[in-house]
XYZ file of N, CA, C and O in Angstrom:
804
model
N -6.577 -7.156 17.380
C -7.201 -8.300 17.724
C -8.657 -8.190 17.598
O -9.083 -6.626 16.958
N -9.384 -9.410 17.571
C -10.634 -9.620 16.978
C -11.892 -8.423 18.191
O -12.736 -8.269 18.057
N -11.262 -8.495 18.869
C -11.380 -7.586 20.431
C -10.849 -6.205 20.918
O -10.578 -6.364 21.221
N -10.603 -5.801 19.719
C -10.112 -4.240 19.954
C -11.352 -3.090 20.066
O -11.354 -2.542 19.292
N -11.627 -2.981 21.009
C -13.172 -3.014 21.735
C -12.344 -1.143 21.516
O -13.189 0.174 21.585
N -10.794 -0.782 23.003
C -10.441 0.638 22.250
C -10.406 0.700 21.018
O -11.046 2.581 21.065
N -10.209 0.452 19.989
C -9.977 0.668 18.582
C -11.167 0.719 18.003
O -11.733 2.112 17.449
N -12.606 0.436 18.090
C -13.602 0.702 18.003
C -14.196 1.981 18.474
O -15.137 1.996 17.835
N -13.913 1.811 20.169
C -15.049 3.093 20.416
C -14.420 4.409 19.428
O -15.134 5.356 19.538
N -13.372 4.967 19.397
C -12.394 5.412 18.401
C -12.923 5.351 17.740
O -13.405 7.137 17.424
N -12.126 4.345 16.391
C -13.580 4.558 15.865
C -14.389 5.117 15.387
O -15.059 6.202 14.712
N -15.427 4.150 16.028
C -17.343 5.305 16.493
C -16.902 6.348 16.686
O -18.503 7.476 16.101
N -16.521 7.487 17.548
C -16.297 7.834 17.561
C -15.618 9.256 17.403
O -17.181 10.716 16.520
N -14.976 9.303 16.187
C -14.803 9.819 15.307
C -15.445 10.282 13.593
O -16.100 10.674 13.912
N -16.639 8.652 13.617
C -17.187 8.793 13.036
C -18.575 9.344 13.296
O -19.101 10.741 12.062
N -18.960 9.487 14.531
C -19.875 9.759 14.878
C -19.754 11.206 14.762
O -20.544 12.589 14.514
N -18.212 12.217 15.768
C -17.842 13.813 15.255
C -18.791 13.655 13.477
O -18.671 15.301 13.313
N -17.936 13.359 12.890
C -18.057 13.574 10.785
C -19.513 13.156 10.631
O -19.811 13.600 9.129
N -20.523 12.988 11.955
C -22.185 13.056 11.387
C -23.361 11.764 10.995
O -23.704 11.777 10.975
N -22.379 10.507 10.570
C -22.177 9.214 10.761
C -22.716 8.343 12.197
O -22.558 8.349 13.472
N -24.234 7.931 12.249
C -24.656 7.422 12.995
C -25.264 5.400 12.802
O -25.531 5.669 11.595
N -25.345 4.879 13.561
C -25.860 4.050 13.295
C -27.505 3.644 13.460
O -27.476 3.674 14.731
N -27.906 2.718 12.372
C -29.361 2.406 12.127
C -29.920 0.915 11.597
O -29.646 1.270 10.611
N -30.603 1.074 12.671
C -30.730 -0.453 12.088
C -29.642 -1.432 11.320
O -30.254 -2.340 10.425
N -28.251 -1.499 12.229
C -27.695 -1.855 12.110
C -26.724 -1.815 10.939
O -25.506 -2.260 10.434
N -26.417 -0.363 10.298
C -26.127 0.400 9.325
C -25.919 1.657 9.520
O -25.726 2.407 9.896
N -24.575 1.894 9.014
C -23.640 2.861 9.382
C -24.327 4.298 8.348
O -24.362 3.843 7.088
N -24.600 5.155 9.122
C -25.505 5.761 7.824
C -25.585 7.909 8.555
O -24.878 8.294 9.563
N -25.430 8.395 7.332
C -25.198 10.162 7.880
C -26.092 10.443 7.280
O -27.613 9.532 7.970
N -26.650 12.137 7.576
C -27.597 12.787 8.408
C -28.584 12.489 7.377
O -30.584 12.850 6.938
N -28.439 12.261 5.917
C -29.807 11.917 4.923
C -29.740 10.532 4.862
O -30.956 10.366 3.696
N -29.376 10.305 5.506
C -29.721 8.381 6.041
C -29.333 7.034 4.727
O -29.391 5.963 4.235
N -28.219 8.187 3.593
C -27.362 7.103 2.569
C -26.307 6.781 3.695
O -25.417 6.319 5.356
N -26.279 5.403 3.741
C -25.467 4.218 3.815
C -24.237 4.470 3.979
O -24.012 4.660 2.967
N -22.798 3.868 4.451
C -21.348 3.801 4.305
C -20.954 2.465 3.643
O -21.168 1.932 4.771
N -20.754 3.184 2.677
C -20.645 1.360 1.927
C -20.070 1.835 0.837
O -19.430 2.889 0.345
N -19.039 0.605 0.644
C -18.028 0.858 -1.073
C -17.358 -0.534 -1.243
O -17.665 -1.428 -0.685
N -16.647 -0.092 -2.316
C -16.023 -1.428 -2.963
C -14.938 -1.543 -3.078
O -14.103 -0.623 -2.814
N -14.602 -2.838 -2.120
C -12.806 -2.944 -2.804
C -13.039 -4.215 -4.493
O -13.271 -5.261 -3.943
N -11.271 -3.579 -4.962
C -10.960 -3.962 -6.301
C -10.243 -5.104 -6.706
O -9.469 -4.133 -5.318
N -10.430 -6.272 -7.073
C -9.498 -7.254 -6.355
C -9.059 -8.550 -7.636
O -10.000 -7.903 -8.678
N -7.989 -8.868 -7.754
C -7.966 -9.552 -9.398
C -8.293 -10.523 -8.862
O -7.622 -11.248 -7.361
N -8.841 -11.667 -10.255
C -8.781 -12.915 -9.865
C -7.382 -13.564 -9.206
O -6.672 -13.212 -10.273
N -7.743 -14.799 -8.522
C -6.262 -15.514 -8.178
C -5.595 -14.870 -7.247
O -4.183 -15.132 -6.332
N -5.727 -13.678 -6.321
C -5.064 -13.130 -5.726
C -6.128 -14.145 -4.294
O -6.652 -12.889 -3.166
N -5.813 -14.922 -3.900
C -5.941 -15.363 -2.312
C -5.787 -15.372 -1.397
O -6.470 -14.820 -0.423
N -4.146 -15.215 -1.049
C -4.233 -14.610 -0.192
C -4.003 -12.593 0.489
O -3.974 -12.557 1.422
N -4.450 -12.369 -0.751
C -5.232 -10.755 -0.118
C -6.617 -10.929 -0.058
O -6.480 -9.867 1.109
N -7.131 -11.210 -0.422
C -8.483 -11.650 -0.066
C -9.057 -12.481 1.493
O -9.818 -11.327 2.325
N -7.799 -12.485 1.823
C -7.628 -13.660 3.174
C -8.058 -12.506 3.361
O -8.216 -12.487 5.083
N -6.685 -11.285 3.061
C -6.770 -10.148 4.067
C -7.870 -9.105 4.326
O -7.825 -8.943 5.254
N -8.109 -9.006 2.934
C -8.776 -8.260 2.904
C -10.111 -7.685 3.552
O -11.093 -7.984 4.620
N -10.735 -9.691 3.778
C -11.597 -10.397 4.672
C -11.403 -9.868 6.161
O -12.806 -9.656 6.869
N -10.271 -9.910 6.828
C -10.197 -9.133 7.975
C -10.593 -7.972 8.242
O -11.963 -7.574 9.176
N -9.995 -7.136 7.391
C -10.761 -5.951 6.847
C -12.205 -5.634 6.571
O -12.170 -5.051 7.824
N -12.814 -6.643 6.112
C -14.008 -6.218 6.618
C -15.107 -6.739 7.166
O -15.681 -5.658 7.906
N -14.542 -7.836 7.845
C -15.476 -8.030 9.139
C -15.146 -7.033 10.596
O -15.705 -6.440 10.718
N -13.833 -6.066 9.865
C -13.557 -5.318 11.099
C -14.125 -4.374 11.233
O -15.235 -3.515 11.500
N -14.573 -3.691 9.504
C -15.337 -2.593 9.267
C -17.338 -2.783 9.489
O -17.762 -2.273 9.688
N -17.880 -3.609 9.266
C -18.564 -4.310 9.608
C -19.567 -4.707 10.522
O -20.249 -3.910 11.497
N -18.223 -4.255 11.475
C -19.038 -4.450 13.355
C -18.657 -2.809 13.533
O -20.011 -2.849 14.553
N -18.116 -1.652 12.773
C -18.740 -0.302 12.905
C -20.577 0.030 11.852
O -20.369 0.536 11.745
N -20.917 -1.038 11.069
C -21.370 -0.670 10.657
C -21.665 -0.329 9.073
O -22.620 -0.225 8.779
N -20.525 -0.580 8.723
C -19.945 -0.442 7.365
C -20.025 -1.209 6.607
O -19.581 -2.918 7.030
N -20.243 -1.281 5.589
C -20.674 -1.795 4.567
C -19.858 -2.713 3.733
O -19.862 -1.895 2.352
N -18.750 -3.004 3.356
C -18.148 -3.593 1.714
C -18.410 -4.641 0.993
O -18.708 -5.930 1.582
N -18.446 -4.184 -0.125
C -18.262 -5.281 -1.246
C -16.828 -5.895 -2.112
O -16.250 -4.889 -2.036
N -16.384 -7.091 -2.102
C -15.709 -7.330 -2.536
C -15.496 -7.718 -3.520
O -16.342 -8.775 -3.372
N -14.856 -6.919 -5.159
C -15.744 -7.855 -6.161
C -14.275 -7.576 -6.516
O -12.359 -7.344 -7.190
N -13.725 -9.069 -7.515
C -12.706 -9.445 -8.134
C -12.702 -9.585 -9.550
O -13.679 -9.915 -10.248
N -12.283 -9.617 -10.528
C -12.355 -9.318 -11.958
C -10.867 -10.431 -11.990
O -10.305 -10.209 -12.142
N -11.427 -10.348 -14.144
C -10.114 -11.437 -14.355
C -8.618 -9.589 -14.392
O -8.981 -8.384 -14.313
N -7.555 -10.064 -15.142
C -6.398 -9.265 -14.833
C -6.579 -8.241 -15.640
O -5.550 -7.274 -16.017
N -7.417 -9.344 -17.015
C -7.517 -7.635 -17.993
C -8.694 -5.956 -17.842
O -7.888 -5.091 -17.189
N -9.635 -6.929 -16.942
C -10.299 -5.562 -16.692
C -9.503 -5.573 -14.979
O -10.138 -3.658 -15.086
N -9.405 -5.674 -14.240
C -8.413 -4.853 -13.574
C -7.290 -3.469 -13.522
O -7.577 -2.996 -13.217
N -5.897 -4.213 -14.855
C -5.474 -3.134 -14.915
C -6.265 -2.146 -16.180
O -5.943 -0.895 -15.518
N -7.408 -2.194 -16.384
C -8.021 -1.012 -17.133
C -8.579 -0.382 -16.672
O -9.017 1.105 -16.177
N -9.796 -0.871 -14.862
C -10.151 -0.030 -13.840
C -9.112 0.750 -13.391
O -9.414 1.543 -13.190
N -7.556 -0.476 -12.540
C -6.957 0.975 -11.760
C -6.525 1.738 -12.738
O -6.891 3.378 -12.108
N -6.614 1.467 -13.965
C -5.781 2.394 -15.024
C -6.977 3.453 -15.091
O -5.977 5.252 -15.215
N -7.598 3.511 -14.828
C -8.630 4.475 -15.243
C -9.775 5.131 -13.689
O -10.081 5.792 -13.716
N -8.417 4.721 -12.551
C -9.038 5.120 -11.778
C -11.192 4.401 -10.565
O -11.380 5.506 -10.917
N -11.265 3.187 -11.502
C -12.658 3.345 -11.473
C -12.906 2.022 -10.191
O -12.623 0.855 -11.180
N -12.581 2.460 -9.043
C -12.592 1.862 -8.021
C -12.204 2.235 -7.134
O -12.446 4.453 -6.981
N -13.250 1.789 -6.072
C -13.477 3.062 -4.045
C -12.235 2.460 -3.741
O -11.578 3.545 -2.829
N -11.290 0.997 -3.276
C -9.976 0.663 -3.092
C -9.436 -0.125 -3.001
O -10.185 -1.525 -4.099
N -8.198 -0.927 -4.085
C -8.307 -1.530 -4.050
C -6.756 -1.657 -3.427
O -6.184 -1.263 -2.159
N -6.012 -3.346 -3.560
C -5.079 -3.717 -2.851
C -3.892 -3.245 -4.048
O -3.322 -3.504 -5.038
N -2.379 -2.710 -3.420
C -1.149 -2.484 -4.277
C -0.224 -2.789 -3.477
O -0.236 -2.130 -1.883
N 1.318 -3.371 -3.548
C 2.447 -3.706 -3.404
C 3.330 -2.112 -3.494
O 3.384 -2.049 -4.657
N 3.940 -1.691 -2.533
C 4.748 -0.849 -3.155
C 6.157 -1.658 -3.121
O 6.787 -1.677 -2.233
N 7.074 -1.168 -4.161
C 8.483 -1.564 -3.843
C 9.867 -0.205 -4.375
O 9.491 0.049 -6.131
N 10.015 0.486 -3.440
C 10.271 1.193 -4.033
C 11.932 1.466 -4.123
O 12.524 0.693 -2.734
N 12.589 2.421 -4.093
C 14.106 2.086 -4.402
C 14.654 2.718 -3.085
O 14.808 3.842 -2.729
N 15.697 2.389 -2.903
C 16.656 3.625 -1.606
C 17.004 4.539 -1.719
O 16.739 5.168 -1.408
N 16.795 5.181 -3.298
C 17.504 6.466 -3.516
C 16.176 6.706 -4.230
O 16.187 6.836 -5.826
N 15.065 7.052 -3.952
C 13.682 8.118 -4.282
C 14.235 9.188 -6.553
O 15.082 9.886 -5.891
N 13.579 8.906 -7.053
C 13.876 10.187 -8.131
C 12.348 10.359 -8.706
O 11.656 10.397 -8.276
N 12.713 10.009 -10.062
C 11.926 10.933 -10.805
C 9.765 9.953 -10.423
O 9.073 10.609 -11.442
N 10.344 8.467 -10.364
C 9.055 7.817 -10.301
C 8.062 8.473 -9.235
O 7.039 7.373 -9.362
N 8.462 9.844 -8.251
C 7.665 9.880 -7.310
C 6.447 10.874 -7.854
O 5.487 10.312 -7.272
N 6.928 11.481 -9.315
C 6.061 11.996 -10.222
C 5.207 10.765 -10.118
O 3.408 11.184 -9.983
N 5.167 8.902 -10.464
C 4.064 8.655 -11.020
C 3.338 8.119 -9.870
O 2.348 8.543 -9.828
N 4.143 8.391 -8.442
C 3.116 7.291 -7.632
C 2.489 8.812 -6.682
O 1.271 7.732 -6.250
N 2.641 9.909 -6.701
C 2.476 10.694 -6.322
C 2.273 12.220 -6.472
O 1.943 13.058 -5.939
N 2.341 12.364 -7.872
C 2.509 13.800 -8.190
C 1.276 14.245 -8.745
O 0.331 13.618 -8.981
N 0.621 15.415 -8.685
C -0.784 15.957 -8.749
C -1.355 15.475 -10.364
O -2.703 15.203 -10.423
N -0.286 15.267 -11.169
C -0.904 15.141 -12.545
C -1.796 14.193 -12.597
O -2.453 13.551 -13.457
N -1.454 13.209 -11.663
C -1.438 11.521 -11.472
C -2.682 11.449 -11.255
O -3.399 10.590 -11.123
N -3.266 12.218 -10.420
C -4.650 12.197 -9.703
C -5.700 12.346 -11.166
O -7.225 11.859 -10.659
N -5.453 13.143 -12.070
C -6.213 12.680 -13.312
C -5.619 12.175 -13.995
O -7.163 11.625 -14.984
N -4.527 12.365 -14.420
C -4.004 11.496 -15.676
C -4.223 10.001 -15.717
O -2.947 9.783 -14.482
N -4.390 9.637 -16.169
C -5.208 7.812 -16.244
C -3.578 7.139 -16.371
O -2.464 7.752 -17.509
N -3.165 5.724 -15.798
C -2.222 4.748 -16.221
C -1.543 5.015 -15.085
O -0.298 4.706 -15.105
N -1.481 6.414 -14.756
C 0.033 6.513 -13.348
C -0.236 5.625 -12.195
O -1.240 4.954 -12.147
N 1.160 5.299 -11.674
C 0.370 4.787 -10.042
C -0.207 5.380 -9.122
O -0.010 5.214 -7.420
N -0.395 7.019 -8.493
C -0.698 7.587 -8.149
C -2.709 6.846 -8.302
O -2.898 6.969 -7.803
N -2.737 6.061 -7.256
C -3.780 5.538 -7.186
C -4.697 5.613 -6.306
O -6.018 5.611 -6.503
N -4.198 6.656 -5.728
C -4.967 7.071 -3.934
C -6.042 8.538 -4.550
O -6.194 8.920 -3.766
N -4.673 9.375 -5.881
C -4.889 10.255 -6.307
C -5.079 11.804 -5.381
O -5.574 12.919 -5.435
N -3.128 11.199 -4.621
C -2.693 12.233 -4.209
C -2.824 13.447 -4.474
O -1.831 13.562 -6.113
N -2.962 14.599 -4.205
C -2.838 16.027 -5.692
C -2.846 16.936 -4.218
O -3.812 17.755 -4.038
N -1.860 17.307 -3.816
C -0.937 18.318 -2.830
C 0.180 19.356 -3.538
O 1.303 18.541 -3.404
N -0.148 20.214 -3.366
C 0.869 21.258 -3.238
C 2.192 20.868 -3.237
O 3.021 20.740 -3.574
N 2.061 21.306 -1.604
C 3.418 20.593 -0.886
C 3.905 19.270 -1.474
O 5.204 18.768 -0.994
N 3.057 18.333 -1.401
C 3.620 17.349 -2.326
C 4.353 17.416 -3.295
O 6.154 16.534 -3.595
N 4.028 17.927 -4.155
C 4.642 19.182 -5.953
C 6.170 18.918 -5.268
O 7.094 18.669 -5.997
N 5.839 20.372 -4.284
C 7.244 20.516 -4.244
C 8.056 19.703 -3.312
O 9.360 19.975 -3.680
N 7.815 18.496 -2.588
C 8.746 18.408 -1.943
C 9.764 17.387 -3.026
O 10.786 16.822 -3.023
N 9.082 16.529 -4.377
C 9.714 15.677 -5.214
C 9.979 16.776 -6.031
O 11.536 16.029 -6.769
N 9.955 18.022 -6.442
C 10.283 18.561 -7.188
C 11.651 19.196 -5.941
O 13.117 18.735 -6.546
N 11.633 19.088 -4.844
C 12.964 19.402 -4.104
C 13.923 18.375 -4.401
O 15.066 18.029 -4.057
N 13.025 17.280 -4.605
C 14.432 15.952 -3.974
C 14.911 16.367 -5.141
O 16.507 15.249 -5.260
N 14.074 16.443 -6.338
C 14.594 16.284 -7.964
C 15.671 17.165 -7.569
O 16.999 16.726 -9.396
N 15.447 17.820 -7.516
C 16.239 19.158 -7.770
C 17.550 19.012 -6.732
O 18.440 20.376 -6.896
N 17.614 18.632 -5.844
C 18.868 18.764 -4.494
C 20.063 19.073 -5.163
O 20.524 17.931 -6.281
N 20.921 19.686 -4.721
C 22.510 19.799 -5.304
C 23.473 19.739 -4.615
O 24.168 19.355 -4.351
N 22.686 18.667 -3.144
C 23.175 17.902 -1.983
C 23.021 16.996 -1.474
O 21.988 16.758 -1.806
N 24.246 16.314 -1.253
C 23.304 15.079 -0.273
C 22.388 15.059 1.419
O 20.785 14.261 0.961
N 22.725 16.230 2.107
C 21.736 17.125 3.428
C 20.093 17.214 2.488
O 19.458 17.403 2.709
N 20.502 18.000 1.038
C 19.305 18.943 0.973
C 18.486 17.351 0.767
O 17.049 17.875 1.025
N 18.548 16.672 -0.579
C 18.310 15.366 -1.027
C 17.468 14.880 0.379
O 16.458 14.532 0.626
N 18.835 14.347 1.775
C 17.790 14.028 2.449
C 16.567 14.132 3.183
O 15.205 13.637 3.600
N 16.782 15.923 2.992
C 15.803 16.465 4.142
C 14.290 16.500 3.179
O 13.348 16.469 3.824
N 14.684 16.262 1.582
C 13.123 16.280 0.735
C 12.966 14.472 1.376
O 11.162 15.107 1.054
N 13.655 14.047 1.471
C 13.440 12.802 0.730
C 12.333 12.687 2.230
O 10.894 11.712 2.362
N 12.533 12.999 3.811
C 11.930 12.613 4.875
C 10.708 13.799 4.850
O 9.571 13.766 5.340
N 11.165 14.886 4.299
C 9.958 16.163 4.303
C 8.722 15.029 3.556
O 7.509 15.270 3.661
N 9.109 14.781 2.591
C 7.845 14.057 1.714
C 7.441 12.755 2.066
O 6.405 12.850 2.575
N 8.263 12.032 2.679
C 7.575 10.928 4.099
C 6.822 11.600 4.835
O 5.582 10.710 4.939
N 6.889 12.688 5.171
C 5.752 13.365 6.579
C 4.853 13.785 6.154
O 3.903 13.120 6.163
N 4.817 14.230 5.331
C 3.260 14.808 3.998
C 2.837 13.297 3.455
O 2.036 13.635 3.948
N 3.149 12.784 3.536
C 2.456 11.435 2.949
C 1.892 10.334 4.395
O 0.584 10.040 3.843
N 2.638 10.712 5.050
C 2.696 9.576 5.705
C 0.815 10.339 6.624
O -0.050 9.832 7.058
N 1.546 11.977 7.138
C -0.268 12.753 7.176
C -1.552 12.575 6.174
O -2.564 13.159 7.190
N -0.670 12.292 5.263
C -1.910 12.570 4.212
C -2.812 11.298 4.406
O -3.449 11.496 4.156
N -2.460 10.360 4.863
C -2.921 9.024 5.036
C -3.867 8.516 4.173
O -4.757 7.921 4.181
N -3.163 8.609 2.923
C -3.555 7.683 1.765
C -3.144 6.719 1.455
O -4.099 5.974 0.237
N -3.300 5.782 2.160
C -2.807 4.487 2.155
C -3.334 3.247 3.636
O -3.016 4.490 4.345
N -3.615 2.600 3.056
C -4.071 1.472 4.856
C -2.447 0.975 4.790
O -3.018 0.070 3.415
N -2.119 1.345 5.473
C -1.072 -0.252 5.673
C -1.493 -1.870 6.067
O -2.456 -1.481 6.905
N -2.239 -3.106 5.278
C -2.708 -3.662 5.646
C -2.171 -5.185 6.380
O -1.755 -6.134 6.973
N -0.436 -5.635 5.098
C 0.200 -6.262 5.139
C 2.142 -5.791 4.896
O 2.115 -5.782 4.607
N 2.601 -6.294 6.324
C 4.741 -6.157 6.361
C 5.275 -6.672 6.684
O 4.572 -7.576 8.625
N 5.764 -7.159 6.280
C 7.051 -8.293 7.168
C 8.565 -7.613 7.256
O 9.007 -8.143 6.224
N 9.012 -7.359 8.609
C 10.763 -6.878 8.205
C 11.464 -8.186 8.196
O 12.775 -7.874 7.591
N 11.275 -9.530 7.906
C 11.600 -10.394 7.185
C 11.918 -11.091 6.985
O 10.391 -11.505 6.844
N 12.696 -12.057 5.611
C 12.392 -12.901 4.248
C 12.654 -14.408 4.794
O 13.418 -14.091 5.923
N 11.613 -15.436 4.779
C 11.967 -16.192 5.244
C 12.108 -16.956 3.291
O 10.977 -17.672 2.943
N 13.185 -18.061 3.599
C 13.360 -18.147 2.189
C 13.970 -19.927 2.272
O 14.589 -20.074 3.562
N 13.036 -20.635 1.928
C 13.158 -22.498 2.201
C 14.193 -22.400 0.904
O 13.793 -22.077 -0.011
N 15.166 -22.797 1.508
C 16.011 -23.372 0.518
C 17.250 -24.801 0.925
O 17.416 -25.332 1.696
N 18.010 -25.442 -0.279
C 18.783 -26.621 0.124
C 19.670 -25.712 0.849
O 20.502 -25.359 0.575
N 20.312 -27.273 1.513
C 20.776 -26.719 2.040
C 22.583 -25.712 1.851
O 23.304 -25.822 2.257
N 22.506 -27.178 0.747
C 23.620 -27.248 -0.142
C 24.182 -26.055 -1.132
O 25.312 -25.713 -1.286
N 22.851 -25.324 -1.282
C 22.892 -23.682 -1.896
C 23.311 -23.031 -0.708
O 23.647 -22.598 0.154
N 25.090 -21.331 -1.400
C 25.278 -21.083 -0.945
C 25.442 -19.997 -1.723
O 24.481 -19.754 -2.492
N 25.310 -18.919 -0.555
C 24.859 -16.617 -1.040
C 26.033 -16.224 -0.220
O 26.379 -16.801 0.500
N 25.848 -14.762 -1.491
C 26.993 -14.645 -1.073
C 27.055 -13.361 0.375
O 25.833 -13.550 0.889
N 28.263 -13.322 0.492
C 28.047 -12.554 2.400
C 29.046 -11.067 2.131
O 29.917 -10.436 1.555
N 28.028 -10.054 3.227
C 27.119 -9.583 3.875
C 25.834 -10.151 2.358
O 26.017 -9.476 1.226
N 24.465 -10.026 3.053
C 23.101 -9.754 2.238
C 22.840 -8.585 1.828
O 23.164 -7.648 2.437
N 22.838 -8.289 0.713
C 22.695 -6.838 -0.033
C 21.909 -6.111 1.379
O 20.335 -6.753 1.426
N 21.804 -5.143 0.789
C 20.714 -3.875 1.998
C 19.038 -4.733 1.203
O 18.632 -4.741 2.265
N 18.846 -4.152 0.529
C 17.647 -5.692 -0.620
C 17.474 -6.445 -0.287
O 15.849 -7.099 -0.184
N 18.436 -7.392 0.380
C 17.761 -8.794 1.350
C 17.545 -9.521 -0.180
O 18.290 -10.153 -1.108
N 16.761 -10.698 -0.146
C 16.106 -11.400 -0.706
C 15.638 -10.757 -2.439
O 14.445 -11.387 -3.015
N 16.107 -9.584 -2.776
C 15.051 -9.215 -4.227
C 15.784 -9.509 -4.897
O 16.679 -10.143 -5.008
N 15.596 -8.408 -6.563
C 15.559 -9.580 -7.689
C 17.515 -8.680 -6.902
O 18.156 -7.676 -6.958
N 17.823 -10.120 -8.620
C 19.546 -9.333 -8.694
C 20.521 -10.232 -7.432
O 21.252 -11.068 -7.275
N 20.066 -10.811 -6.577
C 20.513 -11.362 -5.494
C 20.076 -13.318 -5.358
O 20.335 -14.378 -5.031
N 18.516 -13.733 -5.354
C 18.068 -14.638 -5.189
C 17.399 -15.164 -6.874
O 16.625 -14.541 -7.190
N 17.771 -16.093 -8.185
C 18.531 -17.058 -7.490
C 19.901 -16.627 -7.911
O 20.713 -17.043 -7.984
N 20.229 -15.249 -8.757
C 20.954 -14.607 -9.254
C 22.447 -15.162 -9.292
O 23.402 -15.774 -9.947
N 22.664 -15.033 -7.900
C 24.208 -15.751 -8.116
C 24.228 -15.741 -6.419
O 25.617 -16.075 -5.950
N 23.400 -17.349 -6.459
C 23.257 -18.538 -5.382
C 24.427 -19.211 -6.267
O 24.681 -19.361 -7.416
N 25.054 -20.664 -5.347
C 25.820 -21.307 -6.621
C 25.373 -22.597 -5.496
O 25.415 -22.774 -4.027
N 25.963 -23.938 -5.634
C 26.405 -25.014 -5.116
C 27.737 -25.646 -5.078
O 28.509 -25.296 -6.369
N 27.489 -25.550 -4.604
C 29.950 -25.884 -4.119
C 29.495 -27.450 -3.971
O 29.018 -28.853 -3.805
N 30.575 -28.393 -5.712
C 30.071 -29.901 -5.678
C 31.050 -30.467 -4.525
O 32.074 -30.079 -4.238
C-alpha cells in the first residue's frame, strides 16, 4: 500500500537507531553524507523498471535518493560479473534438489571471484558449512536438514529483497491444445510447455 505508514514509521525508527536523520528532505548520516545508491538494470526490462520505480518511490518517502541506471546487455553483463553495482534485479530458478550450484549462488569464494551468481556477496562460514553438509549428506534426512538450515541462514541474512512473486502460472492458449495430466511439479517450466503439448485432429 502507498499509505503504509506503519512500515514507514518502523523503517524510520530503525534508520534513526543506525544514526540516520532526515535533514532538508534528505536522509543523512552523522557526517552529513546522504543515503543514496544506484539500481543497475538492463535495457529493455520495462516490467522490471516499473517494479523498481515503486520501490524507489517508497524509499523517497524515507529521504533516500535512488538513481536507476539502464545499460545495454554487454555492459550489464560486464558490470554484474565484476560486481560493479549497488543493487540490481535478478531472477533465481533453482532445482528441487539443490546441488553444486549452491556454491555459485552463495559460496564465500563468489564474494570476491568475479563471474559467479553470488551477486550479493554472501561470505558466511555458516552458509559454506551448510552447503558442504548438503553436498556430502549420506542420507535423505541429513540432506533435508542441511537444505532447511541453509534456507534459514539465507533468510536471516537478508541478502535479497523479494520484489515480485506469483505462485500461480497464467497461460493463454488455444482451447484445442492438450497437455499431460498431472501437471509437473515445475508447472509451466521448461520441458513441459510447449514440448509435450499436442492438438487433436
